[in-house]
Amino acid sequence: MAYQQNPEPDPDHHLWRNGRLYWVAFTVHLPGWQKERIRQSLGTADLDEARRRRDQLLYDYPRQRPCELSLRLTQRANRRYGQPDIAA
């Protein structure tokens, strides 16, 4: 079975719900070939507000720290079954 990436943007990329609150997770590339995985609570149970807070955080983060974001904005297809992954 061929692997195909879904070209449609995922509005919930990098978001997941843990309990009742949404969280964001992303990777940053630091100087010296280092990288760091960032996980942060968005402090809201509302999906629209979580998207707004995520977008603001992703905009502000590299402007406040010397890093480069590594983002996947589309859904990945499940390689085995051709279905999108659940995690964003």
Backbone atoms as SQL, in Angstrom:
CREATE TABLE atoms (id INTEGER PRIMARY KEY, chain TEXT, resi INTEGER, resn TEXT, atom TEXT, x REAL, y REAL, z REAL);
INSERT INTO atoms VALUES
  (1, 'A', 1, 'MET', 'N', 0.846, -1.171, 0.000),
  (2, 'A', 1, 'MET', 'CA', 0.000, 0.000, 0.000),
  (3, 'A', 1, 'MET', 'C', 0.893, 1.236, 0.000),
  (4, 'A', 2, 'ALA', 'N', 0.635, 2.175, -0.861),
  (5, 'A', 2, 'ALA', 'CA', 1.449, 3.382, -0.990),
  (6, 'A', 2, 'ALA', 'C', 1.115, 4.368, 0.121),
  (7, 'A', 3, 'TYR', 'N', 2.122, 5.052, 0.602),
  (8, 'A', 3, 'TYR', 'CA', 1.959, 6.096, 1.605),
  (9, 'A', 3, 'TYR', 'C', 1.608, 7.396, 0.902),
  (10, 'A', 4, 'GLN', 'N', 0.517, 8.037, 1.330),
  (11, 'A', 4, 'GLN', 'CA', 0.124, 9.317, 0.755),
  (12, 'A', 4, 'GLN', 'C', -0.141, 10.283, 1.894),
  (13, 'A', 5, 'GLN', 'N', 0.409, 11.472, 1.780),
  (14, 'A', 5, 'GLN', 'CA', 0.186, 12.486, 2.791),
  (15, 'A', 5, 'GLN', 'C', -1.044, 13.294, 2.417),
  (16, 'A', 6, 'ASN', 'N', -1.888, 13.559, 3.392),
  (17, 'A', 6, 'ASN', 'CA', -3.082, 14.359, 3.178),
  (18, 'A', 6, 'ASN', 'C', -2.664, 15.821, 3.053),
  (19, 'A', 7, 'PRO', 'N', -2.886, 16.472, 1.905),
  (20, 'A', 7, 'PRO', 'CA', -2.446, 17.848, 1.720),
  (21, 'A', 7, 'PRO', 'C', -3.344, 18.879, 2.405),
  (22, 'A', 8, 'GLU', 'N', -4.479, 18.464, 2.939),
  (23, 'A', 8, 'GLU', 'CA', -5.397, 19.402, 3.577),
  (24, 'A', 8, 'GLU', 'C', -4.836, 19.858, 4.928),
  (25, 'A', 9, 'PRO', 'N', -4.896, 21.158, 5.213),
  (26, 'A', 9, 'PRO', 'CA', -4.417, 21.629, 6.515),
  (27, 'A', 9, 'PRO', 'C', -5.305, 21.115, 7.641),
  (28, 'A', 10, 'ASP', 'N', -4.682, 20.799, 8.755),
  (29, 'A', 10, 'ASP', 'CA', -5.402, 20.311, 9.929),
  (30, 'A', 10, 'ASP', 'C', -5.595, 21.474, 10.890),
  (31, 'A', 11, 'PRO', 'N', -6.829, 21.930, 11.126),
  (32, 'A', 11, 'PRO', 'CA', -7.042, 23.088, 12.005),
  (33, 'A', 11, 'PRO', 'C', -6.647, 22.818, 13.452),
  (34, 'A', 12, 'ASP', 'N', -6.495, 21.557, 13.810),
  (35, 'A', 12, 'ASP', 'CA', -6.152, 21.202, 15.186),
  (36, 'A', 12, 'ASP', 'C', -4.723, 20.702, 15.329),
  (37, 'A', 13, 'HIS', 'N', -3.866, 21.072, 14.372),
  (38, 'A', 13, 'HIS', 'CA', -2.487, 20.618, 14.444),
  (39, 'A', 13, 'HIS', 'C', -1.858, 21.038, 15.766),
  (40, 'A', 14, 'HIS', 'N', -1.080, 20.140, 16.347),
  (41, 'A', 14, 'HIS', 'CA', -0.332, 20.354, 17.578),
  (42, 'A', 14, 'HIS', 'C', -1.202, 20.493, 18.814),
  (43, 'A', 15, 'LEU', 'N', -2.501, 20.229, 18.709),
  (44, 'A', 15, 'LEU', 'CA', -3.407, 20.297, 19.861),
  (45, 'A', 15, 'LEU', 'C', -3.808, 18.908, 20.303),
  (46, 'A', 16, 'TRP', 'N', -3.994, 18.738, 21.596),
  (47, 'A', 16, 'TRP', 'CA', -4.649, 17.547, 22.099),
  (48, 'A', 16, 'TRP', 'C', -5.337, 17.903, 23.401),
  (49, 'A', 17, 'ARG', 'N', -6.336, 17.118, 23.725),
  (50, 'A', 17, 'ARG', 'CA', -7.098, 17.338, 24.950),
  (51, 'A', 17, 'ARG', 'C', -6.600, 16.359, 26.001),
  (52, 'A', 18, 'ASN', 'N', -6.224, 16.896, 27.147),
  (53, 'A', 18, 'ASN', 'CA', -5.780, 16.090, 28.277),
  (54, 'A', 18, 'ASN', 'C', -6.733, 16.390, 29.424),
  (55, 'A', 19, 'GLY', 'N', -7.613, 15.434, 29.724),
  (56, 'A', 19, 'GLY', 'CA', -8.675, 15.714, 30.685),
  (57, 'A', 19, 'GLY', 'C', -9.666, 16.664, 30.050),
  (58, 'A', 20, 'ARG', 'N', -9.894, 17.799, 30.678),
  (59, 'A', 20, 'ARG', 'CA', -10.844, 18.758, 30.103),
  (60, 'A', 20, 'ARG', 'C', -10.169, 19.913, 29.387),
  (61, 'A', 21, 'LEU', 'N', -8.838, 20.035, 29.511),
  (62, 'A', 21, 'LEU', 'CA', -8.126, 21.167, 28.915),
  (63, 'A', 21, 'LEU', 'C', -7.341, 20.775, 27.676),
  (64, 'A', 22, 'TYR', 'N', -7.190, 21.734, 26.773),
  (65, 'A', 22, 'TYR', 'CA', -6.366, 21.532, 25.580),
  (66, 'A', 22, 'TYR', 'C', -4.919, 21.901, 25.871),
  (67, 'A', 23, 'TRP', 'N', -4.028, 21.163, 25.243),
  (68, 'A', 23, 'TRP', 'CA', -2.591, 21.382, 25.331),
  (69, 'A', 23, 'TRP', 'C', -2.031, 21.536, 23.930),
  (70, 'A', 24, 'VAL', 'N', -0.842, 22.130, 23.851),
  (71, 'A', 24, 'VAL', 'CA', -0.132, 22.262, 22.589),
  (72, 'A', 24, 'VAL', 'C', 1.227, 21.589, 22.755),
  (73, 'A', 25, 'ALA', 'N', 1.698, 20.986, 21.674),
  (74, 'A', 25, 'ALA', 'CA', 3.032, 20.378, 21.658),
  (75, 'A', 25, 'ALA', 'C', 3.672, 20.677, 20.315),
  (76, 'A', 26, 'PHE', 'N', 4.934, 21.086, 20.352),
  (77, 'A', 26, 'PHE', 'CA', 5.676, 21.367, 19.127),
  (78, 'A', 26, 'PHE', 'C', 7.156, 21.229, 19.416),
  (79, 'A', 27, 'THR', 'N', 7.939, 21.192, 18.364),
  (80, 'A', 27, 'THR', 'CA', 9.385, 21.051, 18.482),
  (81, 'A', 27, 'THR', 'C', 10.045, 22.342, 18.025),
  (82, 'A', 28, 'VAL', 'N', 11.099, 22.742, 18.745),
  (83, 'A', 28, 'VAL', 'CA', 11.900, 23.888, 18.333),
  (84, 'A', 28, 'VAL', 'C', 13.326, 23.423, 18.091),
  (85, 'A', 29, 'HIS', 'N', 13.950, 24.031, 17.106),
  (86, 'A', 29, 'HIS', 'CA', 15.358, 23.771, 16.809),
  (87, 'A', 29, 'HIS', 'C', 16.169, 24.910, 17.404),
  (88, 'A', 30, 'LEU', 'N', 17.153, 24.544, 18.213),
  (89, 'A', 30, 'LEU', 'CA', 17.989, 25.501, 18.932),
  (90, 'A', 30, 'LEU', 'C', 19.352, 25.597, 18.274),
  (91, 'A', 31, 'PRO', 'N', 20.110, 26.632, 18.624),
  (92, 'A', 31, 'PRO', 'CA', 21.473, 26.731, 18.097),
  (93, 'A', 31, 'PRO', 'C', 22.295, 25.501, 18.492),
  (94, 'A', 32, 'GLY', 'N', 23.240, 25.135, 17.647),
  (95, 'A', 32, 'GLY', 'CA', 24.111, 24.005, 17.943),
  (96, 'A', 32, 'GLY', 'C', 23.486, 22.656, 17.651),
  (97, 'A', 33, 'TRP', 'N', 22.576, 22.587, 16.713),
  (98, 'A', 33, 'TRP', 'CA', 21.948, 21.339, 16.283),
  (99, 'A', 33, 'TRP', 'C', 21.177, 20.654, 17.403),
  (100, 'A', 34, 'GLN', 'N', 20.678, 21.410, 18.344),
  (101, 'A', 34, 'GLN', 'CA', 19.865, 20.855, 19.419),
  (102, 'A', 34, 'GLN', 'C', 18.397, 21.099, 19.097),
  (103, 'A', 35, 'LYS', 'N', 17.550, 20.271, 19.680),
  (104, 'A', 35, 'LYS', 'CA', 16.121, 20.511, 19.543),
  (105, 'A', 35, 'LYS', 'C', 15.451, 20.201, 20.862),
  (106, 'A', 36, 'GLU', 'N', 14.274, 20.767, 21.037),
  (107, 'A', 36, 'GLU', 'CA', 13.545, 20.610, 22.291),
  (108, 'A', 36, 'GLU', 'C', 12.060, 20.457, 21.980),
  (109, 'A', 37, 'ARG', 'N', 11.416, 19.551, 22.687),
  (110, 'A', 37, 'ARG', 'CA', 9.980, 19.333, 22.538),
  (111, 'A', 37, 'ARG', 'C', 9.280, 20.182, 23.588),
  (112, 'A', 38, 'ILE', 'N', 8.381, 21.051, 23.154),
  (113, 'A', 38, 'ILE', 'CA', 7.650, 21.947, 24.044),
  (114, 'A', 38, 'ILE', 'C', 6.236, 21.417, 24.202),
  (115, 'A', 39, 'ARG', 'N', 5.788, 21.298, 25.447),
  (116, 'A', 39, 'ARG', 'CA', 4.406, 20.915, 25.758),
  (117, 'A', 39, 'ARG', 'C', 3.891, 21.920, 26.763),
  (118, 'A', 40, 'GLN', 'N', 2.715, 22.487, 26.486),
  (119, 'A', 40, 'GLN', 'CA', 2.203, 23.523, 27.372),
  (120, 'A', 40, 'GLN', 'C', 0.682, 23.486, 27.392),
  (121, 'A', 41, 'SER', 'N', 0.114, 23.614, 28.579),
  (122, 'A', 41, 'SER', 'CA', -1.330, 23.707, 28.701),
  (123, 'A', 41, 'SER', 'C', -1.800, 25.035, 28.149),
  (124, 'A', 42, 'LEU', 'N', -2.919, 25.010, 27.446),
  (125, 'A', 42, 'LEU', 'CA', -3.509, 26.241, 26.933),
  (126, 'A', 42, 'LEU', 'C', -4.556, 26.783, 27.897),
  (127, 'A', 43, 'GLY', 'N', -4.845, 26.030, 28.949),
  (128, 'A', 43, 'GLY', 'CA', -5.713, 26.511, 30.017),
  (129, 'A', 43, 'GLY', 'C', -7.158, 26.746, 29.633),
  (130, 'A', 44, 'THR', 'N', -7.639, 26.042, 28.619),
  (131, 'A', 44, 'THR', 'CA', -9.032, 26.211, 28.200),
  (132, 'A', 44, 'THR', 'C', -9.602, 24.881, 27.717),
  (133, 'A', 45, 'ALA', 'N', -10.901, 24.723, 27.918),
  (134, 'A', 45, 'ALA', 'CA', -11.610, 23.550, 27.417),
  (135, 'A', 45, 'ALA', 'C', -12.326, 23.859, 26.103),
  (136, 'A', 46, 'ASP', 'N', -12.306, 25.120, 25.677),
  (137, 'A', 46, 'ASP', 'CA', -12.974, 25.544, 24.451),
  (138, 'A', 46, 'ASP', 'C', -12.025, 25.400, 23.262),
  (139, 'A', 47, 'LEU', 'N', -12.431, 24.647, 22.258),
  (140, 'A', 47, 'LEU', 'CA', -11.568, 24.368, 21.113),
  (141, 'A', 47, 'LEU', 'C', -11.208, 25.639, 20.340),
  (142, 'A', 48, 'ASP', 'N', -12.170, 26.527, 20.106),
  (143, 'A', 48, 'ASP', 'CA', -11.869, 27.755, 19.362),
  (144, 'A', 48, 'ASP', 'C', -10.857, 28.619, 20.117),
  (145, 'A', 49, 'GLU', 'N', -11.028, 28.720, 21.431),
  (146, 'A', 49, 'GLU', 'CA', -10.076, 29.494, 22.238),
  (147, 'A', 49, 'GLU', 'C', -8.713, 28.813, 22.261),
  (148, 'A', 50, 'ALA', 'N', -8.696, 27.484, 22.306),
  (149, 'A', 50, 'ALA', 'CA', -7.424, 26.749, 22.276),
  (150, 'A', 50, 'ALA', 'C', -6.688, 27.011, 20.966),
  (151, 'A', 51, 'ARG', 'N', -7.406, 27.049, 19.853),
  (152, 'A', 51, 'ARG', 'CA', -6.782, 27.345, 18.568),
  (153, 'A', 51, 'ARG', 'C', -6.178, 28.753, 18.564),
  (154, 'A', 52, 'ARG', 'N', -6.921, 29.725, 19.114),
  (155, 'A', 52, 'ARG', 'CA', -6.409, 31.105, 19.167),
  (156, 'A', 52, 'ARG', 'C', -5.145, 31.183, 20.031),
  (157, 'A', 53, 'ARG', 'N', -5.190, 30.539, 21.194),
  (158, 'A', 53, 'ARG', 'CA', -4.030, 30.563, 22.094),
  (159, 'A', 53, 'ARG', 'C', -2.839, 29.838, 21.489),
  (160, 'A', 54, 'ARG', 'N', -3.098, 28.721, 20.812),
  (161, 'A', 54, 'ARG', 'CA', -2.024, 27.990, 20.135),
  (162, 'A', 54, 'ARG', 'C', -1.373, 28.858, 19.071),
  (163, 'A', 55, 'ASP', 'N', -2.201, 29.496, 18.246),
  (164, 'A', 55, 'ASP', 'CA', -1.677, 30.340, 17.175),
  (165, 'A', 55, 'ASP', 'C', -0.837, 31.483, 17.736),
  (166, 'A', 56, 'GLN', 'N', -1.300, 32.096, 18.812),
  (167, 'A', 56, 'GLN', 'CA', -0.547, 33.196, 19.418),
  (168, 'A', 56, 'GLN', 'C', 0.774, 32.688, 20.000),
  (169, 'A', 57, 'LEU', 'N', 0.744, 31.539, 20.656),
  (170, 'A', 57, 'LEU', 'CA', 1.960, 30.958, 21.219),
  (171, 'A', 57, 'LEU', 'C', 2.965, 30.614, 20.127),
  (172, 'A', 58, 'LEU', 'N', 2.502, 30.018, 19.041),
  (173, 'A', 58, 'LEU', 'CA', 3.403, 29.669, 17.943),
  (174, 'A', 58, 'LEU', 'C', 3.956, 30.915, 17.248),
  (175, 'A', 59, 'TYR', 'N', 3.213, 32.001, 17.270),
  (176, 'A', 59, 'TYR', 'CA', 3.703, 33.256, 16.699),
  (177, 'A', 59, 'TYR', 'C', 4.759, 33.883, 17.620),
  (178, 'A', 60, 'ASP', 'N', 4.480, 33.907, 18.922),
  (179, 'A', 60, 'ASP', 'CA', 5.352, 34.583, 19.882),
  (180, 'A', 60, 'ASP', 'C', 6.613, 33.803, 20.233),
  (181, 'A', 61, 'TYR', 'N', 6.535, 32.486, 20.282),
  (182, 'A', 61, 'TYR', 'CA', 7.634, 31.674, 20.819),
  (183, 'A', 61, 'TYR', 'C', 8.983, 31.956, 20.156),
  (184, 'A', 62, 'PRO', 'N', 9.105, 31.906, 18.834),
  (185, 'A', 62, 'PRO', 'CA', 10.435, 32.153, 18.238),
  (186, 'A', 62, 'PRO', 'C', 10.859, 33.627, 18.290),
  (187, 'A', 63, 'ARG', 'N', 9.942, 34.523, 18.566),
  (188, 'A', 63, 'ARG', 'CA', 10.300, 35.936, 18.687),
  (189, 'A', 63, 'ARG', 'C', 10.859, 36.253, 20.073),
  (190, 'A', 64, 'GLN', 'N', 10.569, 35.386, 21.046),
  (191, 'A', 64, 'GLN', 'CA', 11.025, 35.593, 22.414),
  (192, 'A', 64, 'GLN', 'C', 12.264, 34.770, 22.752),
  (193, 'A', 65, 'ARG', 'N', 12.588, 33.785, 21.923),
  (194, 'A', 65, 'ARG', 'CA', 13.716, 32.888, 22.181),
  (195, 'A', 65, 'ARG', 'C', 14.490, 32.649, 20.883),
  (196, 'A', 66, 'PRO', 'N', 15.773, 32.381, 20.985),
  (197, 'A', 66, 'PRO', 'CA', 16.547, 32.084, 19.767),
  (198, 'A', 66, 'PRO', 'C', 16.303, 30.643, 19.314),
  (199, 'A', 67, 'CYS', 'N', 15.266, 30.439, 18.508),
  (200, 'A', 67, 'CYS', 'CA', 14.938, 29.096, 18.035),
  (201, 'A', 67, 'CYS', 'C', 14.163, 29.192, 16.732),
  (202, 'A', 68, 'GLU', 'N', 13.974, 28.035, 16.115),
  (203, 'A', 68, 'GLU', 'CA', 13.177, 27.925, 14.897),
  (204, 'A', 68, 'GLU', 'C', 12.139, 26.834, 15.125),
  (205, 'A', 69, 'LEU', 'N', 10.891, 27.122, 14.812),
  (206, 'A', 69, 'LEU', 'CA', 9.827, 26.138, 14.992),
  (207, 'A', 69, 'LEU', 'C', 9.899, 25.050, 13.926),
  (208, 'A', 70, 'SER', 'N', 9.530, 23.848, 14.316),
  (209, 'A', 70, 'SER', 'CA', 9.388, 22.742, 13.385),
  (210, 'A', 70, 'SER', 'C', 7.931, 22.303, 13.470),
  (211, 'A', 71, 'LEU', 'N', 7.137, 22.655, 12.456),
  (212, 'A', 71, 'LEU', 'CA', 5.696, 22.418, 12.506),
  (213, 'A', 71, 'LEU', 'C', 5.242, 21.519, 11.376),
  (214, 'A', 72, 'ARG', 'N', 4.297, 20.640, 11.684),
  (215, 'A', 72, 'ARG', 'CA', 3.611, 19.829, 10.681),
  (216, 'A', 72, 'ARG', 'C', 2.165, 20.298, 10.705),
  (217, 'A', 73, 'LEU', 'N', 1.740, 20.965, 9.645),
  (218, 'A', 73, 'LEU', 'CA', 0.429, 21.602, 9.633),
  (219, 'A', 73, 'LEU', 'C', -0.644, 20.775, 8.946),
  (220, 'A', 74, 'THR', 'N', -0.279, 19.654, 8.360),
  (221, 'A', 74, 'THR', 'CA', -1.265, 18.782, 7.727),
  (222, 'A', 74, 'THR', 'C', -1.308, 17.459, 8.478),
  (223, 'A', 75, 'GLN', 'N', -2.405, 16.761, 8.323),
  (224, 'A', 75, 'GLN', 'CA', -2.537, 15.452, 8.949),
  (225, 'A', 75, 'GLN', 'C', -1.656, 14.451, 8.236),
  (226, 'A', 76, 'ARG', 'N', -1.048, 13.562, 9.023),
  (227, 'A', 76, 'ARG', 'CA', -0.293, 12.466, 8.431),
  (228, 'A', 76, 'ARG', 'C', -1.234, 11.283, 8.268),
  (229, 'A', 77, 'ALA', 'N', -1.130, 10.618, 7.154),
  (230, 'A', 77, 'ALA', 'CA', -1.900, 9.392, 6.970),
  (231, 'A', 77, 'ALA', 'C', -1.231, 8.282, 7.755),
  (232, 'A', 78, 'ASN', 'N', -2.028, 7.421, 8.335),
  (233, 'A', 78, 'ASN', 'CA', -1.508, 6.252, 9.024),
  (234, 'A', 78, 'ASN', 'C', -0.882, 5.360, 7.967),
  (235, 'A', 79, 'ARG', 'N', 0.401, 5.100, 8.111),
  (236, 'A', 79, 'ARG', 'CA', 1.140, 4.373, 7.060),
  (237, 'A', 79, 'ARG', 'C', 0.591, 2.970, 6.824),
  (238, 'A', 80, 'ARG', 'N', 0.085, 2.341, 7.842),
  (239, 'A', 80, 'ARG', 'CA', -0.399, 0.977, 7.682),
  (240, 'A', 80, 'ARG', 'C', -1.782, 0.931, 7.065),
  (241, 'A', 81, 'TYR', 'N', -2.671, 1.848, 7.474),
  (242, 'A', 81, 'TYR', 'CA', -4.057, 1.739, 7.052),
  (243, 'A', 81, 'TYR', 'C', -4.543, 2.879, 6.159),
  (244, 'A', 82, 'GLY', 'N', -3.692, 3.873, 5.890),
  (245, 'A', 82, 'GLY', 'CA', -4.091, 4.966, 5.031),
  (246, 'A', 82, 'GLY', 'C', -5.053, 5.939, 5.682),
  (247, 'A', 83, 'GLN', 'N', -5.212, 5.873, 7.016),
  (248, 'A', 83, 'GLN', 'CA', -6.101, 6.768, 7.735),
  (249, 'A', 83, 'GLN', 'C', -5.279, 7.837, 8.434),
  (250, 'A', 84, 'PRO', 'N', -5.849, 9.040, 8.653),
  (251, 'A', 84, 'PRO', 'CA', -5.125, 10.084, 9.387),
  (252, 'A', 84, 'PRO', 'C', -4.820, 9.629, 10.804),
  (253, 'A', 85, 'ASP', 'N', -3.664, 10.072, 11.329),
  (254, 'A', 85, 'ASP', 'CA', -3.326, 9.823, 12.723),
  (255, 'A', 85, 'ASP', 'C', -4.288, 10.607, 13.600),
  (256, 'A', 86, 'ILE', 'N', -4.537, 10.114, 14.807),
  (257, 'A', 86, 'ILE', 'CA', -5.395, 10.817, 15.750),
  (258, 'A', 86, 'ILE', 'C', -4.654, 11.999, 16.354),
  (259, 'A', 87, 'ALA', 'N', -3.395, 11.820, 16.701),
  (260, 'A', 87, 'ALA', 'CA', -2.616, 12.897, 17.324),
  (261, 'A', 87, 'ALA', 'C', -2.267, 13.938, 16.277),
  (262, 'A', 88, 'ALA', 'N', -2.318, 15.193, 16.691),
  (263, 'A', 88, 'ALA', 'CA', -1.981, 16.277, 15.781),
  (264, 'A', 88, 'ALA', 'C', -0.563, 16.719, 15.973);
